[in-house]
Coordinates of C-alpha atoms and ligand atoms in Angstrom, one line a residue:
M1 CA 78.8 194.5 -41.3
C2 CA 82.1 195.1 -39.2
G3 CA 84.3 192.4 -38.8
I4 CA 86.3 190.9 -35.9
V5 CA 89.4 188.5 -35.7
G6 CA 91.2 187.8 -32.5
Y7 CA 94.4 185.4 -32.5
I8 CA 96.3 183.9 -29.4
G9 CA 98.8 181.1 -30.0
K10 CA 102.7 180.4 -30.8
A11 CA 102.9 182.7 -34.0
A12 CA 103.0 186.4 -34.8
A13 CA 99.7 188.0 -34.5
P14 CA 99.8 190.9 -37.1
P15 CA 100.1 188.8 -40.2
I16 CA 97.4 186.5 -38.9
L17 CA 95.3 189.4 -37.9
L18 CA 95.8 191.1 -41.4
H19 CA 94.8 188.0 -43.3
G20 CA 91.6 187.3 -41.1
L21 CA 90.6 190.9 -41.9
R22 CA 91.0 190.0 -45.6
R23 CA 89.0 187.1 -45.6
L24 CA 86.2 189.5 -43.9
E25 CA 86.5 192.2 -46.7
Y26 CA 83.5 190.8 -48.7
R27 CA 81.1 192.3 -45.8
G28 CA 81.9 195.8 -46.8
Y29 CA 83.9 198.4 -44.3
D30 CA 85.4 201.6 -44.4
S31 CA 88.2 201.5 -41.8
A32 CA 90.3 199.1 -39.9
G33 CA 92.5 198.6 -37.0
M34 CA 94.3 195.9 -34.5
A35 CA 95.8 195.9 -31.2
I36 CA 98.8 193.4 -30.2
I37 CA 100.3 192.6 -27.0
D38 CA 104.1 191.4 -27.1
G39 CA 104.2 190.2 -23.8
R40 CA 105.3 193.7 -22.7
Q41 CA 103.0 196.4 -24.2
L42 CA 99.7 197.2 -25.8
L43 CA 100.2 198.4 -29.3
V44 CA 97.4 199.7 -31.3
S45 CA 97.4 200.8 -35.2
K46 CA 94.4 202.0 -37.1
A47 CA 93.5 203.3 -40.6
P48 CA 90.9 204.4 -42.8
G49 CA 90.1 202.8 -45.8
K50 CA 91.2 199.3 -46.9
V51 CA 93.0 196.8 -44.9
A52 CA 96.1 197.4 -47.5
N53 CA 96.2 200.7 -45.5
L54 CA 96.3 199.4 -42.2
K55 CA 99.2 196.7 -43.1
E56 CA 101.1 199.8 -44.5
K57 CA 100.8 201.9 -41.6
S58 CA 101.2 199.3 -39.0
K59 CA 104.6 198.1 -40.7
C60 CA 105.5 202.0 -40.5
E61 CA 104.3 202.2 -36.8
W62 CA 105.8 199.0 -35.5
P63 CA 109.2 197.4 -35.2
A64 CA 110.0 194.8 -37.9
E65 CA 110.2 191.9 -35.3
L66 CA 106.8 192.4 -34.2
F67 CA 105.7 190.5 -37.4
S68 CA 107.6 187.5 -36.8
Q69 CA 108.0 187.0 -32.8
P70 CA 105.1 185.8 -30.9
S71 CA 102.6 188.0 -29.8
Y72 CA 98.4 187.9 -29.8
G73 CA 95.8 190.4 -30.4
I74 CA 92.6 191.4 -31.9
A75 CA 91.6 193.3 -35.2
H76 CA 88.5 194.8 -36.6
T77 CA 86.9 196.3 -39.9
R78 CA 84.5 198.9 -39.2
W79 CA 81.4 199.5 -41.3
A80 CA 80.7 203.1 -39.7
T81 CA 77.3 203.4 -37.8
H82 CA 78.1 206.2 -34.8
G83 CA 80.7 208.7 -36.5
P84 CA 82.2 208.8 -39.8
P85 CA 85.1 206.5 -41.0
T86 CA 88.2 208.1 -39.6
E87 CA 91.3 206.9 -37.8
A88 CA 89.8 208.1 -34.4
N89 CA 86.9 206.4 -34.8
A90 CA 88.4 203.1 -36.1
H91 CA 88.5 200.2 -33.8
P92 CA 90.4 199.1 -31.7
H93 CA 89.4 201.6 -28.8
R94 CA 91.3 201.8 -25.4
D95 CA 90.0 202.6 -22.1
Q96 CA 91.3 205.8 -20.1
S97 CA 94.5 203.9 -18.9
G98 CA 95.3 202.7 -22.5
E99 CA 96.1 199.3 -21.3
I100 CA 92.7 197.8 -22.3
A101 CA 92.0 197.6 -25.9
L102 CA 88.5 196.8 -27.3
V103 CA 86.7 195.7 -30.7
H104 CA 83.0 195.8 -31.0
N105 CA 80.3 194.7 -33.5
G106 CA 76.6 196.0 -32.7
I107 CA 75.1 198.9 -31.3
I108 CA 75.1 200.4 -27.8
E109 CA 71.8 202.1 -27.4
N110 CA 72.6 203.8 -24.1
Y111 CA 76.4 204.7 -24.9
R112 CA 75.4 208.5 -24.4
S113 CA 74.0 208.2 -20.8
L114 CA 77.2 205.9 -20.0
R115 CA 79.3 208.4 -21.6
A116 CA 78.2 211.2 -19.5
R117 CA 78.5 209.1 -16.4
L118 CA 82.2 208.3 -17.4
E119 CA 82.9 211.9 -18.3
A120 CA 81.6 213.2 -14.9
K121 CA 84.3 211.0 -13.5
G122 CA 86.7 212.4 -15.7
H123 CA 87.1 210.2 -18.6
V124 CA 88.2 211.9 -21.9
F125 CA 86.8 210.1 -25.2
L126 CA 88.7 210.6 -28.3
S127 CA 86.0 209.3 -30.7
E128 CA 82.1 209.7 -31.5
T129 CA 81.6 205.8 -31.2
D130 CA 79.5 203.9 -28.8
T131 CA 82.3 201.4 -28.7
E132 CA 85.0 203.6 -27.0
V133 CA 82.3 204.3 -24.1
L134 CA 82.3 200.3 -23.6
A135 CA 86.2 200.2 -23.4
H136 CA 86.1 203.0 -21.0
L137 CA 83.4 201.3 -19.0
I138 CA 85.5 198.2 -19.0
G139 CA 88.6 200.2 -17.5
D140 CA 86.5 202.0 -15.1
R141 CA 85.3 198.5 -13.7
Y142 CA 88.7 197.0 -13.8
E143 CA 90.5 196.3 -10.6
E144 CA 92.5 192.8 -11.0
N145 CA 90.4 190.6 -13.3
L146 CA 89.6 191.4 -16.9
F147 CA 86.8 188.6 -17.0
Q148 CA 85.0 190.1 -14.2
A149 CA 85.7 193.8 -15.5
V150 CA 83.8 192.8 -18.7
C151 CA 81.0 191.0 -17.1
D152 CA 80.2 194.1 -15.0
A153 CA 80.3 196.3 -17.9
L154 CA 78.2 194.6 -20.0
H155 CA 75.5 194.4 -17.3
Q156 CA 75.3 198.0 -17.9
V157 CA 75.1 197.8 -21.7
E158 CA 71.6 198.1 -23.4
G159 CA 72.0 197.1 -27.2
T160 CA 73.9 194.5 -29.1
F161 CA 77.6 193.3 -29.0
G162 CA 79.9 190.8 -30.3
I163 CA 83.3 191.9 -28.7
A164 CA 86.8 191.2 -28.0
V165 CA 89.1 192.5 -25.1
I166 CA 92.7 192.4 -24.5
S167 CA 94.9 194.0 -21.9
S168 CA 98.5 194.3 -20.9
R169 CA 97.7 194.1 -17.3
E170 CA 96.6 190.5 -17.8
P171 CA 98.8 189.5 -20.6
G172 CA 98.1 185.7 -22.3
L173 CA 94.1 185.8 -22.4
I174 CA 91.4 187.3 -24.7
I175 CA 87.9 187.9 -23.2
T176 CA 85.1 187.6 -26.0
A177 CA 81.5 187.9 -25.4
R178 CA 78.4 188.1 -27.8
R179 CA 74.8 189.4 -27.6
G180 CA 73.1 189.6 -30.8
S181 CA 76.0 189.9 -32.7
P182 CA 77.8 186.6 -33.7
I183 CA 81.3 185.5 -32.5
V184 CA 82.8 181.9 -33.7
L185 CA 85.7 180.4 -32.1
G186 CA 88.4 178.4 -34.0
I187 CA 89.9 175.8 -32.0
G188 CA 93.4 174.9 -33.5
D189 CA 96.6 173.4 -32.5
G190 CA 97.6 175.1 -29.7
E191 CA 96.2 178.3 -31.2
T192 CA 92.7 180.0 -31.0
I193 CA 91.0 182.2 -33.4
I194 CA 88.3 184.5 -32.5
A195 CA 85.9 186.0 -35.3
S196 CA 82.5 187.5 -36.1
D197 CA 82.3 184.7 -38.9
A198 CA 84.0 181.5 -40.0
A199 CA 85.6 183.0 -43.3
A200 CA 88.2 184.2 -40.9
I201 CA 88.9 180.9 -39.5
L202 CA 89.2 178.7 -42.2
A203 CA 92.9 179.1 -43.0
H204 CA 93.6 177.5 -39.3
T205 CA 91.1 175.0 -38.5
Q206 CA 87.5 173.3 -39.2
R207 CA 86.8 173.0 -35.6
V208 CA 84.6 175.7 -34.3
I209 CA 82.6 176.5 -31.0
Y210 CA 79.6 179.3 -31.7
L211 CA 79.0 181.6 -28.7
D212 CA 75.4 181.9 -27.9
D213 CA 73.8 185.4 -26.3
N214 CA 75.2 186.6 -23.3
D215 CA 77.9 184.2 -23.5
I216 CA 81.2 185.4 -22.3
A217 CA 84.6 183.4 -23.1
I218 CA 88.1 183.5 -21.7
V219 CA 90.3 182.6 -24.2
K220 CA 94.0 181.2 -24.2
A221 CA 96.3 179.6 -26.7
D222 CA 95.4 175.9 -25.8
H223 CA 92.1 176.4 -23.7
V224 CA 88.9 178.0 -23.9
E225 CA 86.5 178.4 -21.0
I226 CA 82.9 179.8 -21.5
R227 CA 80.4 181.2 -18.9
D228 CA 77.5 183.1 -19.0
L229 CA 77.2 186.9 -17.8
N230 CA 76.4 185.7 -14.3
N231 CA 79.6 183.6 -14.2
V232 CA 78.0 180.6 -14.4
P233 CA 80.1 177.9 -16.7
V234 CA 78.3 177.0 -19.7
N235 CA 79.1 173.9 -22.2
R236 CA 79.2 174.7 -25.7
A237 CA 79.7 172.0 -28.4
V238 CA 82.6 172.0 -31.0
A239 CA 81.4 172.0 -34.5
E240 CA 82.9 170.8 -37.6
L241 CA 83.0 173.4 -40.4
E242 CA 81.7 172.1 -43.7
L243 CA 82.3 175.5 -45.5
D244 CA 85.1 176.6 -48.1
A245 CA 86.3 180.3 -48.0
S246 CA 84.0 181.1 -51.0
A247 CA 80.8 179.8 -49.4
A248 CA 81.7 181.0 -45.7
E249 CA 81.9 184.5 -47.1
K250 CA 78.2 184.0 -48.0
G251 CA 77.5 182.5 -45.0
G252 CA 76.9 179.3 -46.3
F253 CA 74.4 180.7 -48.8
A254 CA 74.7 180.1 -52.7
H255 CA 74.8 184.0 -53.2
F256 CA 75.2 187.1 -51.4
M257 CA 71.6 188.4 -52.5
L258 CA 70.3 185.0 -51.2
K259 CA 72.4 185.8 -47.9
E260 CA 71.0 189.4 -47.7
I261 CA 67.4 188.5 -48.2
H262 CA 68.0 186.1 -45.2
E263 CA 69.5 188.8 -43.2
Q264 CA 66.5 191.1 -43.3
P265 CA 64.7 190.4 -40.1
E266 CA 68.3 191.2 -38.6
S267 CA 68.7 194.2 -40.6
L268 CA 65.1 195.3 -40.1
R269 CA 65.4 195.2 -36.2
N270 CA 68.8 197.4 -36.7
A271 CA 66.8 199.8 -38.4
I272 CA 64.2 200.1 -36.1
R273 CA 66.1 199.2 -33.2
G274 CA 65.7 202.5 -30.5
R275 CA 63.7 204.4 -32.8
L276 CA 60.3 203.9 -31.8
D277 CA 58.5 205.9 -28.7
F278 CA 55.4 203.8 -27.7
A279 CA 54.7 206.2 -24.7
L280 CA 54.3 209.3 -27.3
G281 CA 53.0 206.8 -30.2
S282 CA 55.9 208.5 -32.2
S283 CA 59.2 207.6 -33.6
V284 CA 62.6 209.2 -32.3
L285 CA 64.7 210.1 -35.6
S286 CA 67.3 212.3 -34.3
G287 CA 68.8 212.4 -37.5
M288 CA 65.9 214.4 -39.1
G289 CA 67.0 217.4 -37.1
T290 CA 63.5 219.0 -36.8
S291 CA 61.2 219.8 -34.0
P292 CA 57.8 218.8 -34.1
R293 CA 56.8 222.8 -35.0
E294 CA 59.6 222.5 -37.7
L295 CA 57.7 219.4 -39.2
A296 CA 54.2 220.8 -38.5
E297 CA 55.3 223.7 -41.2
I298 CA 56.0 221.3 -43.6
N299 CA 53.2 221.7 -46.7
R300 CA 54.8 219.2 -49.1
I301 CA 57.0 216.2 -49.4
V302 CA 59.2 215.3 -52.4
L303 CA 60.8 212.0 -52.5
V304 CA 63.5 211.3 -55.2
G305 CA 65.7 208.4 -56.3
C306 CA 66.4 206.0 -58.5
G307 CA 65.2 202.2 -59.1
T308 CA 64.4 200.3 -55.9
S309 CA 65.0 203.6 -54.0
L310 CA 62.4 205.3 -56.2
H311 CA 60.1 202.3 -55.5
S312 CA 60.5 202.5 -51.6
G313 CA 59.8 206.6 -52.1
L314 CA 56.4 205.4 -53.7
I315 CA 55.3 203.6 -50.6
G316 CA 56.8 206.5 -48.6
E317 CA 54.4 208.9 -50.7
Y318 CA 51.2 206.6 -49.6
A319 CA 52.6 206.7 -46.0
F320 CA 52.9 210.5 -45.9
E321 CA 49.5 211.0 -47.2
D322 CA 47.9 208.3 -45.1
L323 CA 49.8 208.9 -41.6
A324 CA 50.6 212.5 -41.8
D325 CA 47.8 214.3 -44.2
T326 CA 50.6 215.7 -46.1
P327 CA 50.8 215.9 -49.8
A328 CA 53.6 214.1 -51.3
E329 CA 54.9 213.0 -54.7
V330 CA 57.8 211.1 -55.9
Q331 CA 59.9 212.2 -58.6
Q332 CA 62.6 210.1 -60.5
A333 CA 65.8 211.9 -59.6
A334 CA 67.3 212.5 -63.1
E335 CA 63.6 214.2 -64.0
F336 CA 63.8 216.2 -60.9
R337 CA 67.1 217.8 -61.8
Y338 CA 66.2 218.9 -65.1
R339 CA 62.7 219.9 -64.8
N340 CA 63.5 223.1 -62.6
P341 CA 61.3 222.0 -59.8
I342 CA 59.0 224.4 -58.1
I343 CA 60.0 223.9 -54.7
G344 CA 60.9 226.0 -51.6
R345 CA 61.2 226.5 -47.9
S346 CA 58.0 224.7 -47.0
D347 CA 58.9 221.6 -49.1
L348 CA 60.7 218.7 -47.4
V349 CA 62.9 217.0 -50.4
I350 CA 63.8 213.4 -49.0
A351 CA 66.6 212.0 -51.0
I352 CA 66.7 208.1 -50.9
S353 CA 70.0 206.2 -52.1
Q354 CA 71.5 202.9 -50.4
S355 CA 74.9 203.8 -51.5
G356 CA 74.7 207.6 -51.1
E357 CA 76.6 208.0 -54.4
T358 CA 73.8 207.8 -57.3
A359 CA 74.6 210.7 -59.5
D360 CA 71.0 211.6 -60.6
T361 CA 70.0 211.4 -56.9
L362 CA 73.0 213.5 -55.6
A363 CA 72.5 216.1 -58.4
A364 CA 68.4 216.4 -57.1
V365 CA 70.1 216.8 -53.6
R366 CA 72.1 220.0 -55.0
E367 CA 69.2 221.1 -57.0
A368 CA 66.8 220.9 -53.8
N369 CA 69.4 222.6 -52.1
Q370 CA 69.9 225.5 -54.4
K371 CA 65.9 226.1 -54.1
G372 CA 66.1 226.4 -50.5
A373 CA 63.9 223.4 -49.7
F374 CA 64.3 221.4 -46.5
V375 CA 66.5 218.5 -47.6
M376 CA 66.9 215.3 -45.9
G377 CA 69.0 212.0 -46.9
L378 CA 67.8 208.4 -46.6
C379 CA 71.0 206.5 -46.8
N380 CA 72.7 203.2 -45.9
V381 CA 76.5 204.4 -46.3
V382 CA 77.5 206.4 -43.5
G383 CA 79.4 209.3 -44.4
S384 CA 78.4 209.0 -48.2
T385 CA 78.3 212.0 -50.5
I386 CA 74.4 212.3 -50.4
A387 CA 74.4 211.7 -46.4
R388 CA 77.0 214.5 -46.1
E389 CA 75.3 217.0 -48.7
T390 CA 71.7 216.6 -47.1
G391 CA 73.4 217.5 -43.7
R392 CA 70.7 215.6 -42.0
G393 CA 68.8 212.3 -42.7
I394 CA 68.3 208.9 -41.3
Y395 CA 70.9 206.0 -41.7
L396 CA 69.3 202.7 -42.6
H397 CA 71.8 200.6 -40.4
A398 CA 70.7 197.6 -43.1
G399 CA 74.6 196.8 -43.1
P400 CA 76.6 196.7 -46.3
E401 CA 74.6 195.4 -49.3
I402 CA 76.8 193.4 -51.6
S403 CA 74.8 192.0 -54.4
V404 CA 73.7 194.8 -57.0
A405 CA 69.9 193.8 -56.5
S406 CA 68.9 195.6 -53.7
T407 CA 66.9 193.6 -50.9
K408 CA 67.3 194.3 -47.4
A409 CA 68.1 198.1 -48.2
F410 CA 65.1 198.6 -49.9
T411 CA 62.9 197.1 -46.9
C412 CA 64.7 199.2 -44.4
Q413 CA 64.2 202.1 -46.6
V414 CA 60.6 201.6 -46.3
A415 CA 60.6 200.7 -42.5
V416 CA 62.3 204.1 -42.0
L417 CA 59.9 206.1 -44.1
L418 CA 57.0 204.5 -42.2
M419 CA 58.6 205.9 -39.1
M420 CA 59.2 209.4 -40.4
A421 CA 55.4 209.5 -41.6
L422 CA 54.6 208.3 -38.3
K423 CA 56.6 211.2 -36.6
M424 CA 55.4 213.6 -39.1
G425 CA 51.6 212.3 -38.5
R426 CA 51.9 212.8 -34.9
S427 CA 53.1 216.7 -35.0
R428 CA 49.6 216.9 -37.4
R429 CA 46.4 214.9 -36.5
F430 CA 47.6 211.1 -35.8
S431 CA 46.5 210.6 -32.3
R432 CA 48.4 209.4 -29.8
Q433 CA 46.6 206.1 -29.6
E434 CA 46.6 205.6 -33.4
G435 CA 50.4 206.5 -33.2
M436 CA 51.0 203.7 -30.4
D437 CA 49.1 201.3 -32.5
F438 CA 51.0 201.9 -35.8
A439 CA 54.3 201.8 -33.6
R440 CA 53.5 198.3 -32.6
Q441 CA 52.6 197.3 -36.2
I442 CA 56.1 198.5 -37.2
E443 CA 57.9 196.9 -34.4
A444 CA 56.4 193.5 -35.8
I445 CA 57.8 193.9 -39.5
P446 CA 61.1 191.6 -38.4
S447 CA 58.8 188.8 -37.3
L448 CA 56.4 189.3 -40.4
V449 CA 59.3 189.3 -42.8
A450 CA 60.8 186.0 -41.0
Q451 CA 57.4 184.4 -41.7
V452 CA 57.7 185.0 -45.5
I453 CA 61.5 183.8 -45.5
A454 CA 60.4 180.4 -43.9
Q455 CA 58.3 179.8 -47.1
N456 CA 61.6 179.9 -49.2
D457 CA 61.1 176.3 -50.1
H458 CA 57.3 176.7 -51.2
I459 CA 58.6 179.9 -53.3
A460 CA 61.3 177.9 -54.7
R461 CA 58.7 175.1 -55.9
I462 CA 56.7 177.8 -57.3
A463 CA 59.4 179.4 -59.1
E464 CA 59.8 176.1 -61.2
S465 CA 56.5 176.9 -62.9
Y466 CA 57.4 180.3 -64.0
A467 CA 61.3 180.0 -64.8
A468 CA 60.8 179.2 -68.6
N469 CA 58.6 182.2 -69.5
E470 CA 60.3 185.3 -71.2
H471 CA 57.7 187.6 -70.1
A472 CA 55.8 188.4 -66.7
F473 CA 53.3 191.1 -65.4
F474 CA 53.4 192.3 -61.8
I475 CA 50.0 194.1 -61.0
G476 CA 49.0 196.0 -57.6
R477 CA 46.7 198.6 -56.2
G478 CA 47.4 201.2 -53.3
P479 CA 51.0 200.4 -51.5
M480 CA 51.0 197.3 -53.2
Y481 CA 51.3 199.1 -56.9
P482 CA 55.1 200.0 -56.0
V483 CA 55.8 196.4 -54.5
A484 CA 54.5 195.3 -58.2
L485 CA 57.1 197.8 -59.9
E486 CA 59.7 196.6 -57.4
G487 CA 58.9 192.7 -58.0
A488 CA 59.3 193.2 -61.7
L489 CA 62.5 195.2 -61.1
K490 CA 64.0 192.3 -59.3
L491 CA 62.9 189.8 -61.4
K492 CA 64.3 191.4 -64.6
E493 CA 67.4 192.6 -63.3
I494 CA 68.6 188.9 -62.2
S495 CA 66.9 186.6 -64.8
Y496 CA 66.8 188.7 -67.7
I497 CA 63.0 188.0 -68.2
H498 CA 60.9 190.9 -69.6
A499 CA 59.0 191.8 -66.7
E500 CA 56.8 194.8 -66.2
G501 CA 55.0 196.2 -63.2
Y502 CA 51.4 197.9 -63.5
H503 CA 48.5 199.2 -61.4
A504 CA 46.1 196.4 -61.5
A505 CA 43.6 199.0 -63.3
E506 CA 46.0 200.0 -65.8
L507 CA 46.2 196.5 -67.7
K508 CA 42.9 197.1 -69.5
H509 CA 44.2 200.1 -70.8
G510 CA 46.6 198.5 -73.1
P511 CA 48.9 196.2 -71.7
I512 CA 46.3 193.2 -71.6
A513 CA 46.6 193.1 -75.3
L514 CA 50.1 191.2 -74.7
L515 CA 48.5 188.7 -72.4
E516 CA 48.5 185.2 -74.2
K517 CA 47.8 181.3 -72.6
G518 CA 50.2 181.0 -69.7
T519 CA 51.5 184.5 -69.7
P520 CA 52.4 184.7 -66.0
V521 CA 50.6 187.5 -64.0
I522 CA 52.1 188.1 -60.6
A523 CA 49.2 189.8 -58.4
L524 CA 49.5 191.5 -55.2
A525 CA 46.3 190.5 -54.0
N526 CA 46.2 191.3 -50.2
D527 CA 43.4 192.1 -48.2
I528 CA 43.6 195.9 -48.5
P529 CA 41.5 198.6 -49.9
G530 CA 40.7 197.7 -53.6
K531 CA 41.4 194.0 -53.2
D532 CA 37.9 193.3 -54.9
K533 CA 38.7 195.4 -57.8
T534 CA 41.8 193.5 -58.1
L535 CA 40.5 190.3 -58.0
G536 CA 38.3 191.3 -60.7
N537 CA 41.4 192.5 -62.9
I538 CA 42.8 189.1 -62.4
E539 CA 39.4 187.4 -63.7
E540 CA 39.9 189.7 -66.8
C541 CA 43.5 188.2 -67.0
K542 CA 42.5 184.7 -66.5
A543 CA 39.9 184.9 -69.3
R544 CA 42.9 185.5 -71.6
G545 CA 44.7 182.4 -70.3
A546 CA 47.1 183.9 -68.0
R547 CA 48.4 182.0 -65.1
I548 CA 48.0 183.9 -61.8
L549 CA 50.5 183.8 -59.0
G550 CA 48.7 185.7 -56.1
L551 CA 50.2 187.2 -52.9
I552 CA 47.3 187.1 -50.4
T553 CA 46.6 187.6 -46.9
A554 CA 47.1 184.3 -45.1
G555 CA 43.5 182.7 -44.7
D556 CA 41.9 184.7 -47.7
E557 CA 40.3 181.8 -49.1
E558 CA 38.2 183.9 -51.6
A559 CA 41.5 185.0 -53.2
A560 CA 43.0 181.9 -53.0
A561 CA 40.1 180.4 -54.9
V562 CA 40.9 182.8 -58.1
M563 CA 44.5 181.9 -58.2
D564 CA 46.8 179.3 -59.8
D565 CA 49.5 179.7 -57.2
V566 CA 49.5 181.5 -53.8
I567 CA 52.0 182.9 -51.3
E568 CA 50.7 184.0 -48.3
I569 CA 51.3 187.3 -46.5
P570 CA 50.7 187.6 -42.8
A571 CA 47.7 189.8 -42.0
C572 CA 48.8 193.5 -41.0
H573 CA 48.5 197.0 -41.7
P574 CA 48.3 197.9 -45.9
L575 CA 51.6 199.8 -45.6
V576 CA 53.4 197.6 -43.4
A577 CA 52.4 194.4 -45.9
T578 CA 54.6 196.0 -48.5
I579 CA 57.6 194.8 -46.7
P580 CA 56.8 190.8 -46.4
S581 CA 55.1 191.1 -49.8
A582 CA 58.5 192.7 -51.4
V583 CA 60.5 189.9 -49.5
A584 CA 58.2 187.1 -51.0
L585 CA 59.1 188.6 -54.5
Q586 CA 62.6 189.1 -53.9
L587 CA 62.7 185.3 -53.3
F588 CA 60.6 184.6 -56.3
A589 CA 63.2 186.4 -58.5
Y590 CA 66.1 184.7 -56.8
H591 CA 64.8 181.2 -57.6
I592 CA 63.6 182.1 -61.0
A593 CA 67.2 183.3 -61.7
R594 CA 68.6 180.4 -59.9
I595 CA 66.8 178.0 -62.1
R596 CA 67.6 179.8 -65.2
G597 CA 71.4 179.7 -64.1
C598 CA 71.7 183.3 -64.0
E599 CA 74.7 185.5 -62.5
I600 CA 72.9 186.6 -59.7
D601 CA 75.1 188.9 -57.5
Q602 CA 76.7 190.6 -60.6
P603 CA 73.9 190.6 -63.3
R604 CA 75.1 191.8 -66.7
N605 CA 75.2 195.5 -67.7
L606 CA 74.7 196.3 -64.1
A607 CA 76.6 198.1 -61.1
K608 CA 75.8 198.4 -57.4
S609 CA 76.4 202.1 -57.5
V610 CA 75.5 204.3 -60.7
T611 CA 77.6 207.2 -60.2
V612 CA 77.2 208.6 -63.6
E613 CA 74.1 210.1 -65.3
Ligands
AGP1 C1 68.1 197.8 -57.5 O1 67.9 196.5 -57.5 C2 69.0 198.4 -58.2 N1 70.4 197.9 -58.1 C3 69.0 199.9 -58.6 O2 67.8 200.2 -59.1 C4 69.4 200.6 -57.4 O3 68.2 200.7 -56.6 C5 69.5 202.2 -58.0 O4 70.4 202.4 -58.7 C6 69.6 203.1 -57.0 O5 70.8 202.8 -56.0 P1 70.8 203.7 -54.7 O6 69.8 203.2 -53.8 O7 72.1 203.3 -54.2 O8 70.9 205.4 -55.1

């Protein structure tokens, strides 16, 4: 997620801004920049890559005294969403006059129409970003009051923002505002810090003010005035931070994995935002770069990936066959690249990769390209190798995933695959009404996940009863079978328990020989086709003494009666239910690993991106 830092006080801004950006580095980013005003002029320096690059570049570009004389300014670490990580796309962005600079977190959904309007008025843009459009919009509205110009501009914006704005036409103040992307103000002694999260403030003060959505603030060195976007003053309490630097980086959570699990309602909103067309009952995925006619000519879909990304592909397989009547199959990327796959121009190969750098998946992309297939990427990292080499595809917008164990990227992969299947289905037999209904189901996913996360304490209590086991079985049917595989992977990779996922019907073909008294069986018994058969499989396990944790549809008393422990999943479409069910198993695995005292974010033997065969 991008990072924002602003400083106004008695000191020199550049060192403070650079230090603040370093405190936000953990969030993941791919370029950085800062803008300062030294009482006379507005200076901007930007660099792709690390904050260290920005430090070196600004010291070359700016006079040495700027790093010691009083000044104020804003700074940003960018995690690319619109446009690759280049200097031109890095923030801050200026308006047409060059006298206003802005940094922005969030996504402006209507930036294309705003940009067209401004270009018609003669504005010239230097980047591909949505953010630069907002800078120009503010400049276009500016007459003599920066606060009012920002207010007017934000009234035209659809989407989310956390911004900080400065202008050499009005020295001595920073305007900051938020809608859907956090902004916190650090109230120091004769200085004020603006940041997208508290980690950048801790070095200056523990006294903070959190802006609410649609708050806009006039920030000076010794005074902060907060209003709403209708220019009505609002009161926001000063709170005391009780975080140390390490805890602040994790947003107060004990581990990045837990933070990222809790981020999923927001990351799923970002993945879905602007991509559902309820009028047509379809999805809007411009990155697929295909017309309905081209989609209609695809005869088969091959999904390739590794690990968790393979598991989301398995759910995608069910989705494409159920919604689009199109044959679909998943192939482990390493297998695909060596088996001389039989694919061609009427096949769509979807390469799924959070990092966009996994060697086996990249090799599969190259093999598919070689065979003339239609290739797309489903990646989280903008500008990653797989994203570039597939040439088309969909970005997850899940935000940087720091913990090695993939959580929010997985659920966003599934959500995007459901939207891809919806779009393909509407180019085939899926009716408009069916499409509208399914689009509503997708729209509800963030709230379904929030309902499961609200059960965190309940799941933690259940984990206490399973943490001592050294073996565990996860079982499921239909689209819940891949969820069983993913739940087993989560548990094994962070708790080191030997966990295996099986199709529920498969246990009696051998694995049931391993069941002993107390062996945990985690059963996905959601109320979907095949549930009764799964309940029968559970009875077979109980007859051998197994202890059963059941994920059931909320209120399903028949299923609850069979289980030793229960986690309720909100009722929804079977394909959609895979996402909240996976989140429940993420929390289950997390709490077991926590109880066992494991190193959760960086498990032994594992890397976040496997860039070797
Ligand atoms: C998932 O928790 C693991 N970290 C691992 O299986 C991962 O999903 C796999 O290495 C694929 O990574 P990618 O999505 O970045 O390609």
